[in-house]
Every structure is written in C-alpha cells, then in structure tokens.
mmCIF file of C-alpha atoms in Angstrom:
data_model
loop_
_atom_site.group_PDB
_atom_site.id
_atom_site.type_symbol
_atom_site.label_atom_id
_atom_site.label_comp_id
_atom_site.label_asym_id
_atom_site.label_seq_id
_atom_site.Cartn_x
_atom_site.Cartn_y
_atom_site.Cartn_z
ATOM 1 C CA MET A 1 -144.917 27.013 -10.302
ATOM 2 C CA GLY A 2 -146.895 29.354 -8.107
ATOM 3 C CA ALA A 3 -148.695 28.501 -4.906
ATOM 4 C CA GLY A 4 -152.034 27.737 -6.591
ATOM 5 C CA ALA A 5 -150.655 24.959 -8.785
ATOM 6 C CA GLU A 6 -149.304 22.943 -5.868
ATOM 7 C CA HIS A 7 -152.709 21.976 -4.476
ATOM 8 C CA ALA A 8 -155.396 19.654 -5.744
ATOM 9 C CA PRO A 9 -158.517 21.495 -6.874
ATOM 10 C CA TRP A 10 -160.719 22.498 -3.987
ATOM 11 C CA SER A 11 -163.834 21.650 -5.947
ATOM 12 C CA ARG A 12 -162.945 17.941 -6.211
ATOM 13 C CA PRO A 13 -163.757 16.928 -2.599
ATOM 14 C CA VAL A 14 -166.885 19.096 -2.665
ATOM 15 C CA ARG A 15 -168.117 17.258 -5.755
ATOM 16 C CA ALA A 16 -167.260 13.932 -4.114
ATOM 17 C CA GLN A 17 -169.343 14.883 -1.071
ATOM 18 C CA ALA A 18 -172.259 15.833 -3.331
ATOM 19 C CA CYS A 19 -171.994 12.455 -5.053
ATOM 20 C CA SER A 20 -171.920 10.697 -1.684
ATOM 21 C CA LEU A 21 -175.040 12.557 -0.554
ATOM 22 C CA ARG A 22 -176.861 11.584 -3.747
ATOM 23 C CA GLU A 23 -175.930 7.939 -3.174
ATOM 24 C CA GLN A 24 -177.158 8.140 0.429
ATOM 25 C CA ALA A 25 -180.422 9.677 -0.762
ATOM 26 C CA ALA A 26 -180.902 6.839 -3.242
ATOM 27 C CA ARG A 27 -180.283 4.243 -0.521
ATOM 28 C CA LEU A 28 -182.738 6.022 1.785
ATOM 29 C CA ARG A 29 -185.412 6.051 -0.913
ATOM 30 C CA SER A 30 -184.869 2.365 -1.598
ATOM 31 C CA SER A 31 -185.095 1.497 2.091
ATOM 32 C CA ALA A 32 -188.134 3.725 2.497
ATOM 33 C CA GLU A 33 -189.994 1.723 -0.114
ATOM 34 C CA GLU A 34 -189.253 -1.463 1.830
ATOM 35 C CA VAL A 35 -190.718 -0.167 5.114
ATOM 36 C CA ALA A 36 -193.781 1.483 3.530
ATOM 37 C CA SER A 37 -195.728 -1.781 3.672
ATOM 38 C CA LEU A 38 -195.324 -2.205 7.455
ATOM 39 C CA GLY A 39 -198.578 -0.537 8.423
ATOM 40 C CA ALA A 40 -198.971 2.842 10.102
ATOM 41 C CA GLU A 41 -195.521 2.770 11.711
ATOM 42 C CA GLY A 42 -193.963 1.846 8.383
ATOM 43 C CA ALA A 43 -195.815 4.674 6.662
ATOM 44 C CA ALA A 44 -194.559 7.183 9.242
ATOM 45 C CA LEU A 45 -191.011 5.864 8.913
ATOM 46 C CA HIS A 46 -191.336 5.964 5.120
ATOM 47 C CA LYS A 47 -192.378 9.617 5.278
ATOM 48 C CA ARG A 48 -189.403 10.538 7.511
ATOM 49 C CA MET A 49 -186.942 8.624 5.324
ATOM 50 C CA ILE A 50 -188.214 10.344 2.174
ATOM 51 C CA ALA A 51 -187.883 13.731 3.928
ATOM 52 C CA HIS A 52 -184.270 12.901 4.840
ATOM 53 C CA ALA A 53 -183.583 11.825 1.258
ATOM 54 C CA ASP A 54 -185.068 15.099 -0.014
ATOM 55 C CA ARG A 55 -182.801 17.075 2.322
ATOM 56 C CA ALA A 56 -179.762 15.056 1.230
ATOM 57 C CA GLU A 57 -180.543 15.786 -2.421
ATOM 58 C CA THR A 58 -181.026 19.489 -1.651
ATOM 59 C CA ALA A 59 -177.672 19.546 0.129
ATOM 60 C CA ALA A 60 -176.069 17.736 -2.825
ATOM 61 C CA ARG A 61 -177.402 20.371 -5.239
ATOM 62 C CA SER A 62 -176.025 23.123 -2.979
ATOM 63 C CA LEU A 63 -172.650 21.399 -2.882
ATOM 64 C CA GLU A 64 -172.653 21.096 -6.681
ATOM 65 C CA ARG A 65 -173.281 24.831 -6.991
ATOM 66 C CA ALA A 66 -170.481 25.488 -4.495
ATOM 67 C CA ALA A 67 -168.151 23.183 -6.435
ATOM 68 C CA ASP A 68 -168.991 25.035 -9.654
ATOM 69 C CA ALA A 69 -168.162 28.361 -7.982
ATOM 70 C CA LEU A 70 -164.919 26.935 -6.604
ATOM 71 C CA ALA A 71 -163.992 25.643 -10.051
ATOM 72 C CA ARG A 72 -164.488 29.136 -11.489
ATOM 73 C CA HIS A 73 -162.262 30.578 -8.765
ATOM 74 C CA GLU A 74 -159.687 27.856 -9.408
ATOM 75 C CA ALA A 75 -159.617 28.842 -13.081
ATOM 76 C CA VAL A 76 -158.977 32.478 -12.148
ATOM 77 C CA LEU A 77 -156.226 31.501 -9.725
ATOM 78 C CA ALA A 78 -154.623 29.241 -12.340
ATOM 79 C CA ALA A 79 -154.674 32.092 -14.856
ATOM 80 C CA LEU A 80 -153.069 34.413 -12.317
ATOM 81 C CA ASP A 81 -150.494 31.748 -11.526
ATOM 82 C CA ARG A 82 -149.641 31.395 -15.223
ATOM 83 C CA ARG A 83 -149.424 35.155 -15.566
ATOM 84 C CA LEU A 84 -147.026 35.349 -12.641
ATOM 85 C CA ALA A 85 -144.932 32.526 -14.065
ATOM 86 C CA ASP A 86 -144.807 34.287 -17.435
ATOM 87 C CA ASP A 87 -143.846 37.573 -15.761
ATOM 88 C CA ASP A 88 -141.122 35.838 -13.760
ATOM 89 C CA ALA A 89 -139.779 34.025 -16.826
ATOM 90 C CA GLY A 90 -139.788 37.157 -18.951
ATOM 91 C CA GLY A 91 -138.071 39.259 -16.319
ATOM 92 C CA ARG A 92 -140.704 41.941 -16.622
ATOM 93 C CA GLY A 93 -141.309 44.177 -13.675
ATOM 94 C CA GLY A 94 -145.081 43.862 -13.842
ATOM 95 C CA PRO A 95 -147.401 43.796 -10.870
ATOM 96 C CA ARG A 96 -146.853 41.140 -8.216
ATOM 97 C CA TRP A 97 -149.944 39.388 -6.890
ATOM 98 C CA ARG A 98 -148.276 37.004 -4.468
#
C-alpha cells in the first residue's frame, strides 16, 4: 500500500468538528430561549447567545465545505495510490508520483 492508504481520512475529524459546532449552536439557542424572559438583561444576553449560535453554524457550514473538498482530494490520492500499486505489481516502468 502507498503512503495515502495508511492514514485515516483527513475529512473525518473536520466533519466531526462541524457536527460538534452544530450541537453547540443548538445548545446555545436552547439556553438563549431560557434567558430571554429575564427582562432587559436577559434580552441582551439572548441576543448575544443567538449571535454566537449563528457564528457557530456559519463555521460548521464552512467546515462541511472544507471536509467535502478534502474528501475529493482524498479520492484523487486514493486513485493515485491504486495506480502506483498497479504499476508496481505489473512491473511497468510508468511514471512515479511518490
């Protein structure tokens, strides 16, 4: 196996972080609803918590896009790895990409 096949996909921890951010955003929104009824201070805190939740969701979407891009790159690297393995097994003197 080539070097690319030895490692876990890079996109996996990025997707996990996106999931974690979405969960944090949901908890923030839930907590924000609880403090909204505490008068003016609660309303201000509610507004800040919702803004933080919005930013967490935006970051999660960015991470998802990054994970998708990484997954595409992983697919290319896996194809190259297979090609190299096939070239090595067949004894052909084709190009070397390592």
